[in-house]
Amino acid sequence: MTRRELLKNSALLLGGTALSPQTAFSALPHSLNINAPFTAADFGKDFLWGVATAAYQIEGAWNIDGKGPSVWDTFTHKKGKIHNNENGDVTCDFYNRYYDDIALIKEMNLDVFRFSLSWSRILPEGTGKVNQKGVEFYHKVIDRCLELGLQPWITLYHWDLPQALEDKGGWANRDVVQWFMDYADLVTKLYGDKVKNWMVLNEPMAYTSLGYLAGIHAPGRRSLSAFMKSIHHTCLVQAEGARIIRANVADAHIGSTFSCSPIDPKNESRKHKKAAAKIDALINRLFIEPALGMGYPTDAAPFLKRIHKHVQPGDMERLKCDYDFIGIQNYSRIVARHALIPPFVWANQVKPENRGISKEDLTLMRWEVYPEGIYRVLKQFAAYEGVDKIIVTENGCAFTDVVEGDGVRDPKRVQFFKDYLSNVLKAKQEGVNVQGYYVWTLMDNFEWAEGYTPRFGLVHIDWDTQQRRIKDSGRWFQQLLAGR
Ligand code: IFM
């Protein structure tokens, strides 16, 4: 498989002058009728609506005010790793524009700003000396949210490990568990009196597999053994991190997020169904089941027994943790087929193009638009004993947008939200305890190995001028949520 193909498939793991908010937010165009098969009230008055972001994807200021490099700084500065050799050095310049950018969330009538902390902005070496300017930056972000009546939701880790820690082995070194615990202890003590909603990790499947096995995300390693170790250390961290938040933050509301996709076999034959079960174990079950005290899903994916080599006495008990909610992140679905090589090299997936899915029904990431998928994963995860509350912590799509004056036409994205949200509502009406929905993402940003080509934002960014323009999809949310 070529690097380009790997990149496309890897996606399945997953889901000038700034205008003042007032200027950017002109009236809804007449043609944009809310026209949804539901109202916000149908989701209930306490249902939370928000946007999600990640530090490396939006902040820029990669070496400013004492920030240390992360693995993503190092990786993107190497030639040939990222589409068009792009990087997140500046990206949305959120570090300097956070004040107005957060106001845009309020303008769209949303409740929640989900963002991640850059570990190496706070601890440039990953451990030890604290960078006060980094600490202050997140205080300013949090304070701006609170001033506007928005809830800040913090993700402790969204893929940007301090490079200094990668130099010592990164997620493949068991010491990462203690490094992470020290970092979590520090930031929960720093911000815990103001922030009550915390998520430990974002989509662990993505950074462990793409970063340590496929080598197409930072840190760019290709080692089965490093992958297996990184899985176990990550599972320890997702539990220990939650315990630290619980200990340090009064009235904390704690979760962690998981990338999820419904998996269908290519057809009903036994071998394809078995392949589907394997991929389900890898994509959907691998991180949540240890947290629920169920161990690793080796029943359907025996190759995962290799993880046990890295398990020490007492670890299996330590993996279990007690979340208040889990974060579901869904974008598309996977169709599985039997192949002789192990599933983590993606040979077991039938690409949408080879299943007769038309271009119209693919996003710019070449992901199939499959609204029923979010209903299916909500049902699947809600069925676990031990999962009570669910928040959709990411869902969204990349399509081509058309800029017209101060506005941006993105009808396919509007339709996407209508269809996916209808399915969230269906699950809720059938009894799934889903209590929030956060769009990926606030504004166009650096989409990892794909660089700046796919735009996912509710807000369009002109990369030459940094001008922000709220898209029709953002206006659609504004109208849906008005007057609540
Ligand atoms: O941009 C990513 C995000 O960082 C994690 N979830 C999927 C998104 C879209 O690929």
PDB file of C-alpha atoms in Angstrom, residues 8-9 11-12 14-15 260-264 330-336 349-374 376 395-399 416 420:
ATOM      1  CA  LYS A   8      -6.669   7.850   3.119  1.00  0.00           C
ATOM      2  CA  ASN A   9      -7.385   4.684   5.041  1.00  0.00           C
ATOM      3  CA  ALA A  11      -8.650   8.565   8.244  1.00  0.00           C
ATOM      4  CA  LEU A  12     -11.118   5.884   9.080  1.00  0.00           C
ATOM      5  CA  LEU A  14     -10.598   8.681  13.442  1.00  0.00           C
ATOM      6  CA  GLY A  15     -14.033  11.474  13.308  1.00  0.00           C
ATOM      7  CA  CYS A 260     -15.840   4.672  16.767  1.00  0.00           C
ATOM      8  CA  SER A 261     -17.150   3.312  13.494  1.00  0.00           C
ATOM      9  CA  PRO A 262     -19.853   0.811  12.734  1.00  0.00           C
ATOM     10  CA  ILE A 263     -18.277  -2.177  11.010  1.00  0.00           C
ATOM     11  CA  ASP A 264     -20.090  -4.224   8.364  1.00  0.00           C
ATOM     12  CA  ASN A 330     -17.892   9.137  14.718  1.00  0.00           C
ATOM     13  CA  TYR A 331     -17.457  10.191  11.120  1.00  0.00           C
ATOM     14  CA  SER A 332     -18.111   7.240   8.840  1.00  0.00           C
ATOM     15  CA  ARG A 333     -18.242   3.446   8.665  1.00  0.00           C
ATOM     16  CA  ILE A 334     -15.967   0.573   7.741  1.00  0.00           C
ATOM     17  CA  VAL A 335     -16.785  -2.356   5.484  1.00  0.00           C
ATOM     18  CA  ALA A 336     -14.524  -5.280   6.338  1.00  0.00           C
ATOM     19  CA  GLN A 349     -11.237  -2.737   4.499  1.00  0.00           C
ATOM     20  CA  VAL A 350     -13.201  -2.310   1.301  1.00  0.00           C
ATOM     21  CA  LYS A 351     -12.787   1.292   0.232  1.00  0.00           C
ATOM     22  CA  PRO A 352     -15.993   3.257  -0.435  1.00  0.00           C
ATOM     23  CA  GLU A 353     -14.929   3.789  -4.073  1.00  0.00           C
ATOM     24  CA  ASN A 354     -14.885   0.018  -4.499  1.00  0.00           C
ATOM     25  CA  ARG A 355     -18.350  -0.390  -3.041  1.00  0.00           C
ATOM     26  CA  GLY A 356     -20.097   1.784  -5.563  1.00  0.00           C
ATOM     27  CA  ILE A 357     -20.389   4.795  -3.237  1.00  0.00           C
ATOM     28  CA  SER A 358     -20.657   7.845  -5.486  1.00  0.00           C
ATOM     29  CA  LYS A 359     -18.296  10.805  -5.175  1.00  0.00           C
ATOM     30  CA  GLU A 360     -21.274  12.843  -3.984  1.00  0.00           C
ATOM     31  CA  ASP A 361     -21.474  10.694  -0.888  1.00  0.00           C
ATOM     32  CA  LEU A 362     -17.817  11.027   0.015  1.00  0.00           C
ATOM     33  CA  THR A 363     -16.287  13.853   2.006  1.00  0.00           C
ATOM     34  CA  LEU A 364     -12.960  15.429   1.037  1.00  0.00           C
ATOM     35  CA  MET A 365     -11.309  12.856   3.321  1.00  0.00           C
ATOM     36  CA  ARG A 366     -12.871  10.203   1.057  1.00  0.00           C
ATOM     37  CA  TRP A 367     -15.031   9.066   3.974  1.00  0.00           C
ATOM     38  CA  GLU A 368     -18.476   7.771   3.187  1.00  0.00           C
ATOM     39  CA  VAL A 369     -21.296   9.962   4.467  1.00  0.00           C
ATOM     40  CA  TYR A 370     -23.201   7.445   6.551  1.00  0.00           C
ATOM     41  CA  PRO A 371     -25.563   9.169   9.014  1.00  0.00           C
ATOM     42  CA  GLU A 372     -27.000   5.949  10.412  1.00  0.00           C
ATOM     43  CA  GLY A 373     -23.490   5.140  11.659  1.00  0.00           C
ATOM     44  CA  ILE A 374     -23.726   7.546  14.559  1.00  0.00           C
ATOM     45  CA  ARG A 376     -25.337   2.512  15.481  1.00  0.00           C
ATOM     46  CA  ASN A 395     -18.696  14.741  14.529  1.00  0.00           C
ATOM     47  CA  GLY A 396     -18.278  16.711  11.336  1.00  0.00           C
ATOM     48  CA  CYS A 397     -17.164  16.683   7.728  1.00  0.00           C
ATOM     49  CA  ALA A 398     -14.849  18.276   5.177  1.00  0.00           C
ATOM     50  CA  PHE A 399     -16.409  19.569   1.971  1.00  0.00           C
ATOM     51  CA  PHE A 416     -24.667  16.404   6.969  1.00  0.00           C
ATOM     52  CA  TYR A 420     -26.375  12.932  11.617  1.00  0.00           C
TER      53      TYR A 420
END
